Every structure is written in C-alpha cells, then in structure tokens.
Coordinates of N, CA and C in Angstrom, one line a residue:
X27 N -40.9 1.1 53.3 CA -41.9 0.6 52.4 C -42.1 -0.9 52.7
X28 N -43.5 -1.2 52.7 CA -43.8 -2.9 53.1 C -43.6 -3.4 51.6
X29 N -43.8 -4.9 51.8 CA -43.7 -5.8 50.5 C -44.6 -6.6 51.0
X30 N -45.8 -6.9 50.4 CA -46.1 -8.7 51.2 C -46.5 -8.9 49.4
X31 N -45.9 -10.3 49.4 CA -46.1 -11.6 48.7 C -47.1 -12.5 48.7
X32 N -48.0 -13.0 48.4 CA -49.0 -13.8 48.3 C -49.3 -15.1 47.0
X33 N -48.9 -16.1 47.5 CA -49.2 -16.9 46.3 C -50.3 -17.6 46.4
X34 N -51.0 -17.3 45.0 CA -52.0 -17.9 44.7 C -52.3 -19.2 44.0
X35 N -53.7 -19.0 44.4 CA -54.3 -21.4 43.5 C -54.0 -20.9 42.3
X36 N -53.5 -22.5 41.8 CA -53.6 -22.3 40.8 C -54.4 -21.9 39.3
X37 N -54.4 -21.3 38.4 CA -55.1 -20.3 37.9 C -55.9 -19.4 38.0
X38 N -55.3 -18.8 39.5 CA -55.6 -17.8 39.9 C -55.0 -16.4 38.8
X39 N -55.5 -15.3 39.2 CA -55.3 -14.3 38.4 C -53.8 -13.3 39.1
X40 N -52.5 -13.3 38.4 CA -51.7 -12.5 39.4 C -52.3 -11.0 39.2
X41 N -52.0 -10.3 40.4 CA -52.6 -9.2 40.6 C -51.0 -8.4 41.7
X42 N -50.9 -7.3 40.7 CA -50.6 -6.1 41.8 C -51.0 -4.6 42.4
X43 N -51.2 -4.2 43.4 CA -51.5 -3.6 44.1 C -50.5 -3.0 44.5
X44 N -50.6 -1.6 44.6 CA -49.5 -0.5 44.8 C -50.5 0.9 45.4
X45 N -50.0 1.3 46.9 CA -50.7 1.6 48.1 C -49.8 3.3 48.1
X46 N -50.1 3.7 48.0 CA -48.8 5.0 48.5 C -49.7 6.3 49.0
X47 N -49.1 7.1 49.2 CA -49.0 8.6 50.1 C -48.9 9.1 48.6
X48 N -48.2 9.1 48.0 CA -48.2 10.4 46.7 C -46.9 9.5 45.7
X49 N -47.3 9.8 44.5 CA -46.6 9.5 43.6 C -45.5 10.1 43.3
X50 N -44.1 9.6 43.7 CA -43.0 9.1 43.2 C -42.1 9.5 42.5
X51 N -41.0 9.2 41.6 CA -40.1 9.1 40.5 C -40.1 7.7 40.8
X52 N -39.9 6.9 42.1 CA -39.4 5.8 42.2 C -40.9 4.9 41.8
X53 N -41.6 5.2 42.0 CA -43.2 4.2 41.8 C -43.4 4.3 40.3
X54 N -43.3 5.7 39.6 CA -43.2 5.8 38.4 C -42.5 5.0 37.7
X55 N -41.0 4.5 38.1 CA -40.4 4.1 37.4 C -40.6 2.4 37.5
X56 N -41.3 2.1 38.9 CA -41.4 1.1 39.0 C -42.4 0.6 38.4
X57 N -43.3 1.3 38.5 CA -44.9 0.9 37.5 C -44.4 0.6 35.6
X58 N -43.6 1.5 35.2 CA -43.1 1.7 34.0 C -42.3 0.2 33.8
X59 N -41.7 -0.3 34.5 CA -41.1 -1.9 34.2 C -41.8 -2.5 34.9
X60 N -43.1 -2.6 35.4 CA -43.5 -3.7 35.3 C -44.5 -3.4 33.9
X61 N -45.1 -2.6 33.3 CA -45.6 -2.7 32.4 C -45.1 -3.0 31.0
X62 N -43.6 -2.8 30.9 CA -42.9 -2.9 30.0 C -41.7 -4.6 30.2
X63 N -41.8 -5.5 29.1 CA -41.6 -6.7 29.2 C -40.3 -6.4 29.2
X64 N -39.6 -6.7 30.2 CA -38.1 -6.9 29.9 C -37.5 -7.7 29.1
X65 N -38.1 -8.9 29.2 CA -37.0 -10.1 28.4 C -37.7 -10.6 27.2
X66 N -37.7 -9.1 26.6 CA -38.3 -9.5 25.1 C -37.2 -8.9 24.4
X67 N -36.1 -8.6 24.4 CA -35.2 -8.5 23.2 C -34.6 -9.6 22.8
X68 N -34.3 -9.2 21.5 CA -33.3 -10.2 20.6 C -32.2 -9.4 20.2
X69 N -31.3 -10.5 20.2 CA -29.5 -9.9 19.6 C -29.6 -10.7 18.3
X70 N -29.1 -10.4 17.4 CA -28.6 -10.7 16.0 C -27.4 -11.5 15.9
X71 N -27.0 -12.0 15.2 CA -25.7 -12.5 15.1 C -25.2 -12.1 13.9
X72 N -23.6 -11.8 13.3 CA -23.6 -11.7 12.3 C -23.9 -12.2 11.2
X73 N -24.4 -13.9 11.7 CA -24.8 -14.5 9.8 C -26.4 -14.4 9.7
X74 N -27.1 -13.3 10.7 CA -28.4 -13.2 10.4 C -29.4 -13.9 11.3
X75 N -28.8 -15.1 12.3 CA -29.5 -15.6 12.7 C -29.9 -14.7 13.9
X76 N -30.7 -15.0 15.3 CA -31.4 -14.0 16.4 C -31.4 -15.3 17.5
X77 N -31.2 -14.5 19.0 CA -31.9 -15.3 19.6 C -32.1 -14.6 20.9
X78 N -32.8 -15.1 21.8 CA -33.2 -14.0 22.9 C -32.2 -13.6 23.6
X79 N -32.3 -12.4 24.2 CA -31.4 -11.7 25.5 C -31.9 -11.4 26.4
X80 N -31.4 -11.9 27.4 CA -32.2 -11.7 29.3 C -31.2 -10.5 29.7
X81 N -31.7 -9.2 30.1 CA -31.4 -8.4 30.1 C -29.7 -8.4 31.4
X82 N -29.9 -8.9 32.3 CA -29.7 -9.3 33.3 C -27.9 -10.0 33.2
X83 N -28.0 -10.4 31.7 CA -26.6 -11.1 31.1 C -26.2 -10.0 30.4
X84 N -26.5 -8.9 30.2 CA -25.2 -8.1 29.2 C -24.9 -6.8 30.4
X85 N -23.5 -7.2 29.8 CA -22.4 -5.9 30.3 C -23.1 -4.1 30.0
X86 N -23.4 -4.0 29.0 CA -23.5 -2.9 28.2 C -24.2 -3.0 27.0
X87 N -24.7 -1.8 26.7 CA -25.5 -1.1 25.3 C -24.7 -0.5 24.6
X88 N -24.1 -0.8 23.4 CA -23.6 0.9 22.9 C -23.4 0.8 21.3
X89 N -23.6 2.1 20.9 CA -24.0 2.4 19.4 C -22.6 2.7 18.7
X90 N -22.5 1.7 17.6 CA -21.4 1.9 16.8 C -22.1 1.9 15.4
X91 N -21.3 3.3 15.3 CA -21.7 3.5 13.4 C -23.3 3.1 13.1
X92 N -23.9 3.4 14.2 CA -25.4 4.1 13.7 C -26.0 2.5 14.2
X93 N -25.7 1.5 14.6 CA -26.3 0.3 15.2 C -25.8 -0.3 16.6
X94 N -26.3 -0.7 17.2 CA -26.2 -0.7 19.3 C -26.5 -2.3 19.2
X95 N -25.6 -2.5 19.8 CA -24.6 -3.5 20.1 C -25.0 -4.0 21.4
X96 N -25.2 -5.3 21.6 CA -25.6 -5.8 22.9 C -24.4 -6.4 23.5
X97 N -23.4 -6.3 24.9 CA -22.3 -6.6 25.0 C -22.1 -7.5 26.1
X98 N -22.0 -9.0 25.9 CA -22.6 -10.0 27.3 C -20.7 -10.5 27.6
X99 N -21.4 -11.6 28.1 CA -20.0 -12.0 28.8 C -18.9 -12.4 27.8
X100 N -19.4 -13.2 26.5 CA -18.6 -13.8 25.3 C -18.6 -13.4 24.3
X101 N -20.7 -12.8 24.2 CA -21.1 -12.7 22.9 C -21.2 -11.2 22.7
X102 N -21.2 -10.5 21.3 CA -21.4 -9.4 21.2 C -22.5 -9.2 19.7
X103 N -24.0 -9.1 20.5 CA -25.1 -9.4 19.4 C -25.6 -7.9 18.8
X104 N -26.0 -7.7 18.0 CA -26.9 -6.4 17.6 C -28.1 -6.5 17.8
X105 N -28.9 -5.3 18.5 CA -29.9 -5.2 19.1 C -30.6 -4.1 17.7
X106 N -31.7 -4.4 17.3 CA -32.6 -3.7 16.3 C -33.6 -2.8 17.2
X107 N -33.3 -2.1 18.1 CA -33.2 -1.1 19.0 C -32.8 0.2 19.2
X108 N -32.6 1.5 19.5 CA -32.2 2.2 19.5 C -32.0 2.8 20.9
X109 N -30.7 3.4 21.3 CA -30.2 3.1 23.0 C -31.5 4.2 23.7
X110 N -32.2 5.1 23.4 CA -33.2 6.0 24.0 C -34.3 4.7 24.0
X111 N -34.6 3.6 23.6 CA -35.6 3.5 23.3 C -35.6 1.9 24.6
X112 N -34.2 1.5 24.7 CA -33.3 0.7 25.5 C -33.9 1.1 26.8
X113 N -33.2 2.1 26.9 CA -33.1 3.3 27.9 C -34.5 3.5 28.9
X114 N -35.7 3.0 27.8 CA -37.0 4.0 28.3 C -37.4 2.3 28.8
X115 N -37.0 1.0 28.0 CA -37.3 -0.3 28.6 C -37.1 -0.7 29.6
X116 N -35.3 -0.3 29.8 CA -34.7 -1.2 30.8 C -34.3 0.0 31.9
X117 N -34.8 1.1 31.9 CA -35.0 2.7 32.6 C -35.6 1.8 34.0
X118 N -35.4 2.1 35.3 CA -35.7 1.9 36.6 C -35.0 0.3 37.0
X119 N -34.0 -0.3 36.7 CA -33.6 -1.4 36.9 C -32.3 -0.7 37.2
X120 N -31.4 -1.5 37.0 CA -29.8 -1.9 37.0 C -29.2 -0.9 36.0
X121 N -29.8 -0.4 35.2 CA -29.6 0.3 33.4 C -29.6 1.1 33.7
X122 N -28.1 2.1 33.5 CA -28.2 3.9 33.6 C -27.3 3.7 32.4
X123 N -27.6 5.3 31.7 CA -27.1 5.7 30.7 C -25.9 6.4 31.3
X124 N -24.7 6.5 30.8 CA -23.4 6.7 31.0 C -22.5 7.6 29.9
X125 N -23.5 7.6 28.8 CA -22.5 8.6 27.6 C -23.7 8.5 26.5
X126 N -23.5 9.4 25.8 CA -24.4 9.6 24.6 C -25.0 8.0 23.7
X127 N -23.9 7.5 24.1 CA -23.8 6.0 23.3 C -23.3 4.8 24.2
X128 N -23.6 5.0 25.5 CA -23.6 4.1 26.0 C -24.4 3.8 27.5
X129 N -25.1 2.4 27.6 CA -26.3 2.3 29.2 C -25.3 1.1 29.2
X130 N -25.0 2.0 30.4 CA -24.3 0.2 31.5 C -25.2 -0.4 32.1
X131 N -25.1 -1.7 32.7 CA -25.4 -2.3 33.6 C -25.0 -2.0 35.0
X132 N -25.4 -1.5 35.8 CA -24.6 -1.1 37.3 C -24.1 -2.8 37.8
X133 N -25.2 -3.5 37.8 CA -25.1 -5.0 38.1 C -23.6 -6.0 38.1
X134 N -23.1 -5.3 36.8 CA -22.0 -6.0 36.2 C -20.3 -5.2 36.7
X135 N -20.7 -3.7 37.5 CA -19.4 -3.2 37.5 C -18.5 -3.8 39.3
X136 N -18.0 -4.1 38.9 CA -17.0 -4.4 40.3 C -16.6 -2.9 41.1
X137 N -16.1 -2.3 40.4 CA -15.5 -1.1 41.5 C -16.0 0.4 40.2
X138 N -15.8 1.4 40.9 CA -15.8 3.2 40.2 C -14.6 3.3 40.8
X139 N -13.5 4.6 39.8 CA -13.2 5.4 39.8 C -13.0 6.4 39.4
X140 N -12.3 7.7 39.9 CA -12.7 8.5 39.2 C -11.3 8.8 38.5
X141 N -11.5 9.7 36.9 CA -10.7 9.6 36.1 C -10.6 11.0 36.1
X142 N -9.8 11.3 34.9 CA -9.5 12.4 34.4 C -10.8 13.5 33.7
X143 N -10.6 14.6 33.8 CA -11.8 15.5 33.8 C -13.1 15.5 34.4
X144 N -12.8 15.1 35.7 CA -14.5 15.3 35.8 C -15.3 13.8 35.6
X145 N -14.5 12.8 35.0 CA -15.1 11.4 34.4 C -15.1 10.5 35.6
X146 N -15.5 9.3 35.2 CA -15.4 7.9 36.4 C -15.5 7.2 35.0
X147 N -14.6 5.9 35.7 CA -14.2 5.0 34.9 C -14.8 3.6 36.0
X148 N -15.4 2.8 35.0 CA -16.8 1.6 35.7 C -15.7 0.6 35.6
X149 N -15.3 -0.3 36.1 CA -14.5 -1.5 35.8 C -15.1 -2.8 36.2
X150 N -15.7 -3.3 35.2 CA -16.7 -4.6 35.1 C -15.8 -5.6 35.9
X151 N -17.3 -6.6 35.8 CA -16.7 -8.1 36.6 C -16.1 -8.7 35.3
X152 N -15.9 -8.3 34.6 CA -14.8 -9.2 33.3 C -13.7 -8.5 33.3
X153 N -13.4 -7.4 33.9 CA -12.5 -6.8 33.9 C -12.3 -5.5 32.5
X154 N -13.0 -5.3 32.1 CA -13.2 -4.0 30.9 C -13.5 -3.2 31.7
X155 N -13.0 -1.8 30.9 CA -13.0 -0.7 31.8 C -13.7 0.4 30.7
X156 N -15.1 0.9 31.1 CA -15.7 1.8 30.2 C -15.6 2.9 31.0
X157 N -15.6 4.3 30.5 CA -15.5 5.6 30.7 C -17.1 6.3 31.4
X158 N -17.1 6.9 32.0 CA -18.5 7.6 32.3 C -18.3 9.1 31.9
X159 N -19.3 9.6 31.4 CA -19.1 10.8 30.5 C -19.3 11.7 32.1
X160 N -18.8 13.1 32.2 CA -18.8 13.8 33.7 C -20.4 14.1 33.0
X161 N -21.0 14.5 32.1 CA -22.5 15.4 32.4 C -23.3 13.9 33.0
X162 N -23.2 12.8 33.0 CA -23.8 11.6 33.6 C -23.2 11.2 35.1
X163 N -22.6 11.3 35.2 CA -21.7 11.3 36.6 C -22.6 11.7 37.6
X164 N -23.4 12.6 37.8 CA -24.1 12.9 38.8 C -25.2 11.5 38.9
X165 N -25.3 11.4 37.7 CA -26.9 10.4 37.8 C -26.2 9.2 38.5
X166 N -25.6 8.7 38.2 CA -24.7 7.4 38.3 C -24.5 7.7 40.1
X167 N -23.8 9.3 40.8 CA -23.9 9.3 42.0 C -25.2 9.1 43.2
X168 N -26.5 9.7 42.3 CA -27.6 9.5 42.7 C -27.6 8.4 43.1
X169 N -27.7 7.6 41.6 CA -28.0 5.9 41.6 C -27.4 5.4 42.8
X170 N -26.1 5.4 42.9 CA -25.5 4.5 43.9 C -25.6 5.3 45.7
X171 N -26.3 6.4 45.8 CA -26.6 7.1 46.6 C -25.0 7.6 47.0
X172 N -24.5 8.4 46.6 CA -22.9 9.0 46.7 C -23.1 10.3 47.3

C-alpha cells in the first residue's frame, strides 16, 4: 500500500483520498475512524467534575456494576459510554475487546502469555496483568498476526 502526504497553503481545505482494488475490512475500518472523532471523550471524576481523555493514554475500558471505567496510568475516570459503543469508536486502532467487559489497549501491553484454559494473560507497561477471555483470543491472534 502507498501513502503520499501532502501539505497544503494555508487555509487550504484538508482532503483525503483513498484509491483501492476492492473494499476491505481494513479500509472499512480505516474510513470508520477517520470519520469518527477519537479524542472526544470525557472521564468523570468522583466529585463530579470531567475532563478530556486522549485515547492513546488509557490502559483499558472496563464495566463495573453497570458503569465503564476509563483506566490510565494514575487516574481511573468514568466514561458515560457504554464499552460496544467504545468499541465501535475506538474499533480499528490499538482497541480490541478482550472479555465481555473489557477493550484493552494493545499499545500499553508489554508481553502475552498464555494462561490457564485456553486464556492469555496481557501484562501492561505498568505492570498489571488483565486476563483475555479464550472466545477473544483468536481476535487478539489475528490482531497481532500469530
């Protein structure tokens, strides 16, 4: 696949262009974030207050007791989101879904291994260790081409 880059005068109009032989999963997915804004979410804090989340900074997504949880290096914000909904935003990036209730970040994991039943176990660059459910396991081998 080519790439060419072109920068334009200023207030020029950005424009992309996308050339192919036949449509994809991967162009799908690619057309699908760029149309969809990534760094428009907000995390909550517990006293109510909000402030933006660059997708790119959290470890993990995951749903506790019916609300999904944004999980970064220090902070741990609530996202007024729902992880399918996560899922269909931050879908064709770094973001694979790993368990019913949880989208890792691939970005953030240092090493895989594989666990008990069928599972892999992701062990982040902070050193936490989240579980991969085995019916996701294949996706996750796709992803990293295994």
């Amino acid at each position: 696949m080519k790439i060419t880059i072109e920068n334009i005068p200023p207030g020029g109009e950005e424009e992309i262009i996308i050339r192919m032989n036949q449509l994809s999963p991967e162009i799908l997915s690619l057309i699908q974030a760029l149309k969809t804004d990534r760094h428009k979410l907000n995390g909550y804090h517990p006293d109510g207050s909000f402030s933006p989340i660059h997708p790119e900074d959290i470890y993990y997504f995951e749903t506790v007791d019916n609300k999904v949880f944004a999980y970064g290096q220090k902070d741990i914000l609530e996202v007024k989101l729902r992880l399918y909904e996560l899922e269909t935003r931050l879908g064709g990036g770094d973001f694979v879904r790993i368990s019913k209730s949880m989208i890792l970040n691939l970005s953030k994991v240092k090493r895989f291994s594989p666990s008990f039943s069928g599972r892999f176990e992701a062990i982040l660059l902070n050193h936490e260790k989240v579980l991969i459910s085995r019916q996701y396991v294949p996706e996750i081998k796709n992803r990293l081409e295994l």
